[in-house]
Amino acid sequence: MTHPSHPSAYPQQPHGEPHTVPFPVQQQWVPAGQGQYPPADVRHPLPPATGAAVPAPAKEQAAAAPKAGGRDRYLDLLRAVALVRVVVFHLFGWAWLTILFPSMGVMFALAGSLMARSLARPAWSVLRGRLRRLLPPMWAFAALVVPMMFVMGLKPVREEGIWWFLKLGCYILPVGSPPFPWESGSEGGFLEQSWAEQAAGPLWYIRAYLWFVLASPLLLKAFRRLPWATMLAPIGLTAVIGTGLVTVPGSTGEALVDFGTFGSCWILGFAHNDGLLQRIPRYLSVSSAAVIMAFGLWWASGHLTDEGWNLDEIPLAQATWSLGFCAILLQYAPSWKELPGRLAGFDSPITLANNRAVTIYLWHNMLLMATMPIIDQLWNIPWFGDHLGTYIDASYDVLVLILIWPLIGVMIVAVGWVEDVAAKRRPRLWPNGEPTRTGKRAAGRGTPAPEPARPPGPRPR
């Protein structure tokens, strides 16, 4: 397994762990006027009478919204692809994957769109619900990892005093970067010495997402007053603090770099939700996105690191490339109630990935490390290791790629249900949307099960 070099812009990010992440499960879409709270920019929640003139903004918003209720399977597909790309990149470390599909920017754009949709309800209830869904899966992760760190050598730093213990509280409320040992255990042990560093790597996303959520009510108000200035402001911030022009130390600097790098993608999600992208001529939005992406590649070409074209190491290039890439994806976004054609064959794993996105992201680094001692046991099998050892060495990363998915499945069954409890749903071991014994589909599937046929006659009250 390859591990890219440590990115200077993210001092708490472990070796080889780029900024890539899962996101909250997409909410059910409710047509305007049918929910408890109408959209913020629609003054008349009830549809006009037949033949009445429809205001232009209402027409545009209706065109941008899905045509019928249910999950948008196109967005579910993007989220699932992003998660797979995260796992593959963390295994092979191929820098070109950050250009082929910038998972981090895509996932923040999707989360921003869903957050803007949710903020049609009172902001406090939305923030409370988001935190309730986000924190329990992290607590389940920390309940195992933090005691392991202490057992294997994590100790308070005397020079930091009480501040060290306050930072330890970031495993409970991730407002900053929690402490972890850069090396733990012994050489040649069951786990790599960098296991704690790699295990804590995904927690940067929890911190970044938390701050984006808390800032969203104000960001959304600013966006609806000055949309373009608000969307491009994080790029300007990245140009200042993400290029070394101004350096902000500590967790504050890390949070600012994260906000600047991915803030424009989050706010782009607002634009997608409000239908702003659909009101722009497609040729104009695509050509503008292409110019922004070209600038990102040009900037990257002059600021290559030891990892070459790994955009995770170059914040300004990451910010601009991700923004343009996501703008094109959302500009051409269809509204799929069901996956079309051959994609329908992947409906079950895509549903499962979306229902367990936080679990997959938090645990995949630990599970990648867990595959290695398992594969190493092949050498202990009589005859097998002696005669096929060369082939095992040559295909080691491929074997890890094959084994990681069953291990992720085991972890989904073991702790994935915490996401259901956090969302106040009935716990499910394997929420892939397949029909249950009662004939109803599990929650989270794009198409609801049809109602059972009833005999003719008046409907019972």
Tab-separated table of C-alpha atoms in Angstrom:
chain	number	residue	atom	x	y	z
A	1	MET	CA	0.000	0.000	0.000
A	2	THR	CA	1.427	3.333	-0.987
A	3	HIS	CA	1.319	6.364	1.216
A	4	PRO	CA	1.715	9.851	-0.291
A	5	SER	CA	3.870	12.345	1.523
A	6	HIS	CA	2.559	14.490	4.356
A	7	PRO	CA	0.711	17.569	3.010
A	8	SER	CA	2.131	20.732	4.493
A	9	ALA	CA	-1.220	22.517	4.360
A	10	TYR	CA	-2.772	19.959	6.709
A	11	PRO	CA	-0.340	19.362	9.592
A	12	GLN	CA	-2.739	17.038	11.393
A	13	GLN	CA	-3.477	14.987	8.274
A	14	PRO	CA	-1.660	11.621	8.319
A	15	HIS	CA	0.781	10.476	5.705
A	16	GLY	CA	-1.007	9.521	2.559
A	17	GLU	CA	-4.486	10.503	3.662
A	18	PRO	CA	-5.991	13.048	1.276
A	19	HIS	CA	-9.032	15.147	2.058
A	20	THR	CA	-11.736	12.821	0.838
A	21	VAL	CA	-14.914	11.906	2.584
A	22	PRO	CA	-18.385	10.626	3.018
A	23	PHE	CA	-21.432	12.739	3.582
A	24	PRO	CA	-24.776	12.677	5.292
A	25	VAL	CA	-27.508	10.584	3.803
A	26	GLN	CA	-29.635	12.484	1.309
A	27	GLN	CA	-32.977	13.626	2.632
A	28	GLN	CA	-36.330	12.866	1.126
A	29	TRP	CA	-37.336	15.490	-1.423
A	30	VAL	CA	-40.768	17.040	-0.857
A	31	PRO	CA	-42.435	19.073	-3.625
A	32	ALA	CA	-42.978	22.743	-2.910
A	33	GLY	CA	-46.140	23.386	-0.937
A	34	GLN	CA	-46.471	19.807	0.329
A	35	GLY	CA	-44.012	19.979	3.228
A	36	GLN	CA	-44.398	21.564	6.604
A	37	TYR	CA	-42.250	24.526	5.575
A	38	PRO	CA	-42.297	26.000	2.060
A	39	PRO	CA	-39.019	26.873	0.332
A	40	ALA	CA	-37.561	30.168	1.498
A	41	ASP	CA	-37.831	31.849	-1.873
A	42	VAL	CA	-41.402	30.743	-2.689
A	43	ARG	CA	-44.007	33.144	-1.339
A	44	HIS	CA	-47.038	31.096	-2.320
A	45	PRO	CA	-46.807	27.484	-1.112
A	46	LEU	CA	-50.057	26.499	-2.824
A	47	PRO	CA	-49.990	25.884	-6.583
A	48	PRO	CA	-51.830	28.430	-8.718
A	49	ALA	CA	-55.165	27.582	-10.227
A	50	THR	CA	-55.300	25.914	-13.594
A	51	GLY	CA	-54.493	28.363	-16.327
A	52	ALA	CA	-53.123	30.990	-13.952
A	53	ALA	CA	-49.804	32.583	-14.712
A	54	VAL	CA	-46.855	31.114	-12.805
A	55	PRO	CA	-44.156	33.575	-11.693
A	56	ALA	CA	-40.855	33.063	-13.491
A	57	PRO	CA	-38.821	32.196	-10.366
A	58	ALA	CA	-41.352	29.527	-9.452
A	59	LYS	CA	-41.096	28.022	-12.927
A	60	GLU	CA	-37.316	27.949	-12.737
A	61	GLN	CA	-37.331	26.381	-9.313
A	62	ALA	CA	-39.818	23.747	-10.426
A	63	ALA	CA	-37.615	22.936	-13.404
A	64	ALA	CA	-34.607	22.520	-11.134
A	65	ALA	CA	-36.388	20.245	-8.679
A	66	PRO	CA	-37.000	16.517	-9.162
A	67	LYS	CA	-40.269	15.773	-10.870
A	68	ALA	CA	-41.495	13.400	-8.206
A	69	GLY	CA	-40.815	12.543	-4.600
A	70	GLY	CA	-38.013	10.264	-3.491
A	71	ARG	CA	-34.248	10.278	-3.433
A	72	ASP	CA	-32.256	11.652	-6.329
A	73	ARG	CA	-30.364	8.574	-7.458
A	74	TYR	CA	-27.934	10.647	-9.519
A	75	LEU	CA	-26.657	12.294	-6.347
A	76	ASP	CA	-26.577	8.893	-4.630
A	77	LEU	CA	-24.442	7.581	-7.503
A	78	LEU	CA	-21.964	10.447	-7.148
A	79	ARG	CA	-21.637	9.846	-3.415
A	80	ALA	CA	-21.014	6.123	-3.881
A	81	VAL	CA	-18.401	6.732	-6.592
A	82	ALA	CA	-16.662	9.235	-4.308
A	83	LEU	CA	-16.459	6.692	-1.482
A	84	VAL	CA	-14.992	4.000	-3.749
A	85	ARG	CA	-12.457	6.506	-5.076
A	86	VAL	CA	-11.424	7.337	-1.500
A	87	VAL	CA	-10.684	3.700	-0.692
A	88	VAL	CA	-8.818	3.085	-3.940
A	89	PHE	CA	-6.704	6.225	-3.547
A	90	HIS	CA	-5.778	5.423	0.032
A	91	LEU	CA	-4.618	2.004	-1.103
A	92	PHE	CA	-2.700	2.786	-4.296
A	93	GLY	CA	-1.937	6.503	-3.826
A	94	TRP	CA	-2.353	7.308	-7.518
A	95	ALA	CA	-2.113	11.098	-7.765
A	96	TRP	CA	-4.088	11.260	-11.016
A	97	LEU	CA	-7.207	10.082	-9.172
A	98	THR	CA	-7.445	13.511	-7.504
A	99	ILE	CA	-7.876	14.996	-10.986
A	100	LEU	CA	-10.041	12.260	-12.464
A	101	PHE	CA	-12.643	12.562	-9.698
A	102	PRO	CA	-12.161	15.094	-6.870
A	103	SER	CA	-14.201	13.199	-4.294
A	104	MET	CA	-13.819	15.759	-1.548
A	105	GLY	CA	-15.249	18.640	-3.549
A	106	VAL	CA	-18.060	16.481	-4.922
A	107	MET	CA	-19.139	15.344	-1.497
A	108	PHE	CA	-19.067	18.832	-0.023
A	109	ALA	CA	-21.143	20.128	-2.937
A	110	LEU	CA	-23.748	17.406	-2.366
A	111	ALA	CA	-23.819	18.121	1.364
A	112	GLY	CA	-24.203	21.856	0.742
A	113	SER	CA	-27.185	21.251	-1.523
A	114	LEU	CA	-28.901	19.072	1.061
A	115	MET	CA	-28.121	21.551	3.831
A	116	ALA	CA	-29.701	24.402	1.864
A	117	ARG	CA	-32.799	22.281	1.281
A	118	SER	CA	-33.037	21.472	4.980
A	119	LEU	CA	-32.751	25.138	5.967
A	120	ALA	CA	-36.251	25.706	4.615
A	121	ARG	CA	-37.068	24.581	8.166
A	122	PRO	CA	-36.055	26.511	11.309
A	123	ALA	CA	-32.268	26.719	11.478
A	124	TRP	CA	-31.941	25.508	15.069
A	125	SER	CA	-33.843	22.277	14.431
A	126	VAL	CA	-31.726	21.635	11.324
A	127	LEU	CA	-28.440	22.172	13.183
A	128	ARG	CA	-29.566	19.962	16.030
A	129	GLY	CA	-30.572	17.200	13.623
A	130	ARG	CA	-27.299	17.390	11.702
A	131	LEU	CA	-25.223	17.148	14.866
A	132	ARG	CA	-27.334	14.269	16.117
A	133	ARG	CA	-26.647	12.341	12.913
A	134	LEU	CA	-22.953	13.232	12.742
A	135	LEU	CA	-21.617	12.699	16.248
A	136	PRO	CA	-22.788	9.207	17.400
A	137	PRO	CA	-20.985	7.353	14.558
A	138	MET	CA	-17.834	9.259	15.484
A	139	TRP	CA	-18.294	8.378	19.153
A	140	ALA	CA	-18.577	4.685	18.232
A	141	PHE	CA	-15.323	4.990	16.296
A	142	ALA	CA	-13.564	6.834	19.133
A	143	ALA	CA	-14.814	4.305	21.713
A	144	LEU	CA	-12.516	1.710	20.144
A	145	VAL	CA	-9.660	3.788	18.755
A	146	VAL	CA	-8.943	6.123	21.685
A	147	PRO	CA	-8.528	3.340	24.314
A	148	MET	CA	-6.237	1.522	21.855
A	149	MET	CA	-4.122	4.664	21.575
A	150	PHE	CA	-3.742	4.907	25.355
A	151	VAL	CA	-2.940	1.208	25.698
A	152	MET	CA	-0.281	1.505	22.991
A	153	GLY	CA	1.454	4.569	24.351
A	154	LEU	CA	-0.597	7.781	24.078
A	155	LYS	CA	0.251	10.063	27.014
A	156	PRO	CA	-0.597	13.658	27.936
A	157	VAL	CA	1.931	16.270	26.855
A	158	ARG	CA	3.056	17.989	30.040
A	159	GLU	CA	4.035	21.196	28.256
A	160	GLU	CA	0.481	21.649	26.963
A	161	GLY	CA	-1.111	21.249	30.392
A	162	ILE	CA	-4.901	21.433	30.488
A	163	TRP	CA	-4.971	22.369	26.798
A	164	TRP	CA	-4.026	18.786	25.898
A	165	PHE	CA	-7.093	17.441	27.693
A	166	LEU	CA	-9.293	20.032	25.996
A	167	LYS	CA	-7.983	18.839	22.638
A	168	LEU	CA	-8.734	15.267	23.708
A	169	GLY	CA	-12.346	16.402	23.995
A	170	CYS	CA	-12.354	16.857	20.214
A	171	TYR	CA	-13.038	13.116	20.037
A	172	ILE	CA	-16.423	14.025	21.561
A	173	LEU	CA	-17.108	17.420	19.968
A	174	PRO	CA	-14.794	17.819	16.954
A	175	VAL	CA	-14.289	21.570	16.901
A	176	GLY	CA	-10.536	21.073	16.447
A	177	SER	CA	-7.922	18.430	15.743
A	178	PRO	CA	-7.712	15.705	18.421
A	179	PRO	CA	-4.318	14.457	19.659
A	180	PHE	CA	-2.879	11.141	18.535
A	181	PRO	CA	0.577	9.521	18.602
A	182	TRP	CA	2.499	9.804	15.354
A	183	GLU	CA	4.075	6.427	16.113
A	184	SER	CA	2.568	3.751	18.296
A	185	GLY	CA	3.366	0.149	19.122
A	186	SER	CA	6.518	-1.656	18.091
A	187	GLU	CA	8.149	-2.382	14.781
A	188	GLY	CA	7.013	-5.706	13.399
A	189	GLY	CA	3.878	-5.728	15.563
A	190	PHE	CA	0.360	-6.606	14.497
A	191	LEU	CA	-0.355	-3.006	13.469
A	192	GLU	CA	1.835	-0.551	11.606
A	193	GLN	CA	3.539	1.996	13.838
A	194	SER	CA	1.618	4.727	12.019
A	195	TRP	CA	-1.755	3.070	12.671
A	196	ALA	CA	-2.986	5.792	15.056
A	197	GLU	CA	-2.008	8.532	12.625
A	198	GLN	CA	-3.889	6.836	9.811
A	199	ALA	CA	-6.885	5.968	11.991
A	200	ALA	CA	-7.311	9.591	13.079
A	201	GLY	CA	-6.897	10.919	9.538
A	202	PRO	CA	-10.596	10.787	8.523
A	203	LEU	CA	-11.596	12.835	11.568
A	204	TRP	CA	-10.544	16.031	9.773
A	205	TYR	CA	-13.724	15.733	7.727
A	206	ILE	CA	-15.945	15.535	10.793
A	207	ARG	CA	-14.388	18.784	11.998
A	208	ALA	CA	-14.747	20.512	8.630
A	209	TYR	CA	-18.319	19.337	8.141
A	210	LEU	CA	-19.258	20.500	11.637
A	211	TRP	CA	-18.007	24.024	10.948
A	212	PHE	CA	-19.721	24.148	7.559
A	213	VAL	CA	-22.999	23.083	9.159
A	214	LEU	CA	-22.739	25.681	11.913
A	215	ALA	CA	-21.925	28.418	9.401
A	216	SER	CA	-24.608	27.437	6.875
A	217	PRO	CA	-27.487	29.629	8.129
A	218	LEU	CA	-25.325	32.743	7.747
A	219	LEU	CA	-23.691	31.502	4.538
A	220	LEU	CA	-27.077	30.829	2.960
A	221	LYS	CA	-28.325	34.320	3.802
A	222	ALA	CA	-25.161	35.849	2.345
A	223	PHE	CA	-25.455	33.669	-0.751
A	224	ARG	CA	-29.027	34.714	-1.466
A	225	ARG	CA	-28.020	38.384	-1.235
A	226	LEU	CA	-24.658	38.227	-3.044
A	227	PRO	CA	-24.463	34.773	-4.662
A	228	TRP	CA	-21.331	35.073	-6.777
A	229	ALA	CA	-19.286	37.037	-4.263
A	230	THR	CA	-20.187	34.541	-1.539
A	231	MET	CA	-19.340	31.558	-3.728
A	232	LEU	CA	-15.943	32.893	-4.794
A	233	ALA	CA	-14.898	34.310	-1.406
A	234	PRO	CA	-13.444	30.967	-0.194
A	235	ILE	CA	-11.254	30.849	-3.315
A	236	GLY	CA	-9.841	34.233	-2.330
A	237	LEU	CA	-9.266	32.962	1.195
A	238	THR	CA	-7.390	29.956	-0.191
A	239	ALA	CA	-5.237	32.231	-2.335
A	240	VAL	CA	-4.110	33.968	0.867
A	241	ILE	CA	-3.731	31.206	3.467
A	242	GLY	CA	-3.514	28.115	1.251
A	243	THR	CA	-0.488	29.299	-0.698
A	244	GLY	CA	1.747	30.307	2.191
A	245	LEU	CA	1.207	34.020	1.658
A	246	VAL	CA	-0.241	34.164	5.204
A	247	THR	CA	0.247	31.339	7.690
A	248	VAL	CA	-2.212	30.686	10.507
A	249	PRO	CA	-0.817	28.095	12.939
A	250	GLY	CA	-2.607	25.322	14.793
A	251	SER	CA	-6.117	23.966	14.465
A	252	THR	CA	-7.428	27.398	13.518
A	253	GLY	CA	-5.199	27.448	10.462
A	254	GLU	CA	-6.238	23.935	9.488
A	255	ALA	CA	-9.919	24.816	9.748
A	256	LEU	CA	-9.434	27.974	7.673
A	257	VAL	CA	-7.557	26.080	4.965
A	258	ASP	CA	-10.311	23.455	4.855
A	259	PHE	CA	-12.987	26.140	4.623
A	260	GLY	CA	-11.179	27.992	1.875
A	261	THR	CA	-10.407	24.861	-0.127
A	262	PHE	CA	-13.890	23.359	-0.074
A	263	GLY	CA	-16.133	26.265	0.917
A	264	SER	CA	-16.899	27.192	-2.679
A	265	CYS	CA	-18.075	23.646	-3.371
A	266	TRP	CA	-20.341	23.752	-0.312
A	267	ILE	CA	-21.857	27.051	-1.462
A	268	LEU	CA	-22.145	25.684	-5.002
A	269	GLY	CA	-24.517	23.164	-3.432
A	270	PHE	CA	-26.665	26.132	-2.353
A	271	ALA	CA	-26.760	27.278	-5.975
A	272	HIS	CA	-27.837	23.815	-7.101
A	273	ASN	CA	-30.619	23.656	-4.539
A	274	ASP	CA	-31.927	27.158	-5.355
A	275	GLY	CA	-31.901	26.508	-9.106
A	276	LEU	CA	-29.304	29.200	-9.815
A	277	LEU	CA	-27.267	26.931	-12.082
A	278	GLN	CA	-30.330	26.168	-14.207
A	279	ARG	CA	-30.925	29.888	-14.766
A	280	ILE	CA	-27.498	30.312	-16.359
A	281	PRO	CA	-27.033	29.365	-20.027
A	282	ARG	CA	-25.302	26.022	-20.092
A	283	TYR	CA	-22.603	27.147	-22.514
A	284	LEU	CA	-21.711	29.995	-20.160
A	285	SER	CA	-21.542	27.924	-16.990
A	286	VAL	CA	-19.568	25.104	-18.609
A	287	SER	CA	-17.085	27.434	-20.300
A	288	SER	CA	-16.593	29.377	-17.044
A	289	ALA	CA	-16.062	26.129	-15.154
A	290	ALA	CA	-13.514	25.035	-17.753
A	291	VAL	CA	-11.560	28.276	-17.299
A	292	ILE	CA	-11.512	27.816	-13.521
A	293	MET	CA	-10.363	24.210	-13.893
A	294	ALA	CA	-7.660	25.254	-16.361
A	295	PHE	CA	-6.381	27.767	-13.820
A	296	GLY	CA	-6.268	25.007	-11.208
A	297	LEU	CA	-4.136	22.779	-13.419
A	298	TRP	CA	-1.894	25.700	-14.367
A	299	TRP	CA	-1.354	26.552	-10.707
A	300	ALA	CA	-0.674	22.915	-9.860
A	301	SER	CA	1.904	22.641	-12.647
A	302	GLY	CA	3.970	25.355	-10.999
A	303	HIS	CA	3.587	24.037	-7.446
A	304	LEU	CA	4.099	20.289	-7.784
A	305	THR	CA	5.216	18.432	-4.670
A	306	ASP	CA	7.053	15.152	-4.247
A	307	GLU	CA	3.769	13.449	-5.150
A	308	GLY	CA	3.486	15.222	-8.476
A	309	TRP	CA	-0.071	16.033	-9.494
A	310	ASN	CA	-1.720	15.129	-6.217
A	311	LEU	CA	-4.109	18.072	-5.812
A	312	ASP	CA	-4.627	17.232	-2.144
A	313	GLU	CA	-1.166	18.719	-1.618
A	314	ILE	CA	-1.984	21.977	-3.463
A	315	PRO	CA	-4.986	23.724	-1.833
A	316	LEU	CA	-5.572	26.452	-4.444
A	317	ALA	CA	-5.440	23.944	-7.291
A	318	GLN	CA	-7.754	21.616	-5.370
A	319	ALA	CA	-10.223	24.435	-4.682
A	320	THR	CA	-10.478	25.661	-8.272
A	321	TRP	CA	-10.427	22.261	-9.961
A	322	SER	CA	-13.079	20.899	-7.583
A	323	LEU	CA	-15.325	23.938	-8.022
A	324	GLY	CA	-15.283	23.726	-11.818
A	325	PHE	CA	-15.664	19.949	-11.814
A	326	CYS	CA	-18.659	20.058	-9.461
A	327	ALA	CA	-20.271	22.910	-11.396
A	328	ILE	CA	-20.296	20.782	-14.553
A	329	LEU	CA	-21.618	17.713	-12.694
A	330	LEU	CA	-24.472	19.706	-11.173
A	331	GLN	CA	-25.197	21.674	-14.344
A	332	TYR	CA	-25.902	18.431	-16.199
A	333	ALA	CA	-27.509	16.729	-13.179
A	334	PRO	CA	-30.557	14.655	-14.146
A	335	SER	CA	-33.271	13.841	-11.611
A	336	TRP	CA	-33.345	10.053	-11.381
A	337	LYS	CA	-35.939	8.305	-9.277
A	338	GLU	CA	-34.296	5.048	-10.343
A	339	LEU	CA	-30.893	4.287	-11.804
A	340	PRO	CA	-31.174	3.908	-15.583
A	341	GLY	CA	-30.006	1.061	-17.787
A	342	ARG	CA	-27.053	-0.991	-16.612
A	343	LEU	CA	-26.572	1.240	-13.585
A	344	ALA	CA	-29.713	-0.341	-12.136
A	345	GLY	CA	-27.658	-3.462	-11.472
A	346	PHE	CA	-25.642	-1.470	-8.909
A	347	ASP	CA	-28.715	-0.138	-7.128
A	348	SER	CA	-28.252	-2.263	-4.010
A	349	PRO	CA	-24.573	-1.399	-3.257
A	350	ILE	CA	-25.194	2.277	-4.073
A	351	THR	CA	-28.082	2.358	-1.603
A	352	LEU	CA	-25.984	0.600	1.026
A	353	ALA	CA	-23.056	3.016	0.543
A	354	ASN	CA	-25.329	6.037	0.953
A	355	ASN	CA	-27.003	4.668	4.072
A	356	ARG	CA	-23.635	3.861	5.662
A	357	ALA	CA	-21.417	6.611	4.216
A	358	VAL	CA	-20.104	7.865	7.570
A	359	THR	CA	-19.332	4.349	8.774
A	360	ILE	CA	-17.451	3.477	5.586
A	361	TYR	CA	-15.398	6.642	5.671
A	362	LEU	CA	-14.490	6.550	9.348
A	363	TRP	CA	-13.404	2.911	9.389
A	364	HIS	CA	-11.887	2.275	5.958
A	365	ASN	CA	-8.342	3.291	6.946
A	366	MET	CA	-8.331	0.938	9.924
A	367	LEU	CA	-9.732	-1.829	7.751
A	368	LEU	CA	-7.086	-1.288	5.070
A	369	MET	CA	-4.440	-1.878	7.733
A	370	ALA	CA	-6.345	-4.904	9.026
A	371	THR	CA	-6.141	-6.614	5.623
A	372	MET	CA	-2.357	-6.879	5.789
A	373	PRO	CA	-1.930	-9.302	8.696
A	374	ILE	CA	-4.726	-11.385	7.205
A	375	ILE	CA	-3.020	-11.620	3.816
A	376	ASP	CA	0.298	-12.329	5.512
A	377	GLN	CA	-1.186	-15.567	6.843
A	378	LEU	CA	-1.061	-16.942	3.303
A	379	TRP	CA	2.654	-17.615	3.839
A	380	ASN	CA	1.790	-19.863	6.790
A	381	ILE	CA	-0.330	-22.201	4.685
A	382	PRO	CA	1.666	-25.345	3.842
A	383	TRP	CA	2.902	-25.485	0.247
A	384	PHE	CA	0.938	-22.326	-0.636
A	385	GLY	CA	3.441	-19.822	0.729
A	386	ASP	CA	6.509	-21.734	-0.502
A	387	HIS	CA	5.342	-22.079	-4.079
A	388	LEU	CA	3.156	-18.990	-4.581
A	389	GLY	CA	4.940	-16.461	-2.388
A	390	THR	CA	6.275	-14.555	-5.411
A	391	TYR	CA	2.768	-14.151	-6.808
A	392	ILE	CA	1.460	-13.008	-3.409
A	393	ASP	CA	4.102	-10.283	-3.308
A	394	ALA	CA	3.358	-9.162	-6.853
A	395	SER	CA	-0.403	-8.951	-6.296
A	396	TYR	CA	-0.393	-7.741	-2.683
A	397	ASP	CA	-2.266	-4.469	-3.295
A	398	VAL	CA	-4.821	-6.262	-5.461
A	399	LEU	CA	-5.439	-8.745	-2.663
A	400	VAL	CA	-5.942	-5.841	-0.258
A	401	LEU	CA	-8.436	-4.287	-2.695
A	402	ILE	CA	-10.373	-7.557	-2.837
A	403	LEU	CA	-10.356	-8.141	0.914
A	404	ILE	CA	-11.253	-4.613	2.012
A	405	TRP	CA	-14.853	-4.846	0.802
A	406	PRO	CA	-15.829	-7.896	2.908
A	407	LEU	CA	-14.199	-6.223	5.921
A	408	ILE	CA	-16.189	-3.054	5.273
A	409	GLY	CA	-19.305	-5.238	5.109
A	410	VAL	CA	-18.460	-6.729	8.500
A	411	MET	CA	-18.013	-3.261	9.988
A	412	ILE	CA	-21.322	-2.100	8.494
A	413	VAL	CA	-23.079	-4.964	10.266
A	414	ALA	CA	-21.138	-4.399	13.501
A	415	VAL	CA	-21.506	-0.634	13.992
A	416	GLY	CA	-23.385	0.777	11.010
A	417	TRP	CA	-26.681	0.601	12.872
A	418	VAL	CA	-25.450	3.535	14.998
A	419	GLU	CA	-26.257	5.773	12.020
A	420	ASP	CA	-29.871	4.592	12.192
A	421	VAL	CA	-30.091	5.229	15.924
A	422	ALA	CA	-28.612	8.701	15.406
A	423	ALA	CA	-31.254	9.412	12.765
A	424	LYS	CA	-34.031	8.059	15.033
A	425	ARG	CA	-34.718	5.159	12.695
A	426	ARG	CA	-35.162	1.486	13.428
A	427	PRO	CA	-31.669	-0.088	13.438
A	428	ARG	CA	-30.886	-2.079	10.288
A	429	LEU	CA	-27.949	-4.406	9.753
A	430	TRP	CA	-27.800	-4.236	5.960
A	431	PRO	CA	-29.803	-1.270	4.569
A	432	ASN	CA	-29.320	-1.909	0.865
A	433	GLY	CA	-32.925	-1.200	-0.097
A	434	GLU	CA	-33.858	-4.803	-0.874
A	435	PRO	CA	-37.478	-5.775	-0.158
A	436	THR	CA	-38.103	-7.107	3.323
A	437	ARG	CA	-40.206	-10.146	4.179
A	438	THR	CA	-43.269	-7.953	4.441
A	439	GLY	CA	-42.795	-6.822	0.853
A	440	LYS	CA	-41.818	-3.263	1.768
A	441	ARG	CA	-38.507	-1.799	0.773
A	442	ALA	CA	-36.037	-0.721	3.391
A	443	ALA	CA	-35.709	2.984	4.046
A	444	GLY	CA	-33.386	4.858	1.759
A	445	ARG	CA	-34.346	3.235	-1.543
A	446	GLY	CA	-35.298	5.449	-4.394
A	447	THR	CA	-38.607	3.736	-5.252
A	448	PRO	CA	-41.147	2.974	-2.529
A	449	ALA	CA	-42.939	-0.341	-2.497
A	450	PRO	CA	-46.372	-0.252	-4.150
A	451	GLU	CA	-49.385	-0.290	-1.910
A	452	PRO	CA	-51.132	-3.667	-1.701
A	453	ALA	CA	-54.235	-4.024	-3.797
A	454	ARG	CA	-57.506	-3.499	-1.961
A	455	PRO	CA	-60.964	-4.791	-2.819
A	456	PRO	CA	-63.330	-2.451	-4.649
A	457	GLY	CA	-65.619	-0.263	-2.621
A	458	PRO	CA	-65.246	2.713	-0.332
A	459	ARG	CA	-61.889	3.117	1.383
A	460	PRO	CA	-62.127	2.399	5.150
A	461	ARG	CA	-61.605	5.374	7.402
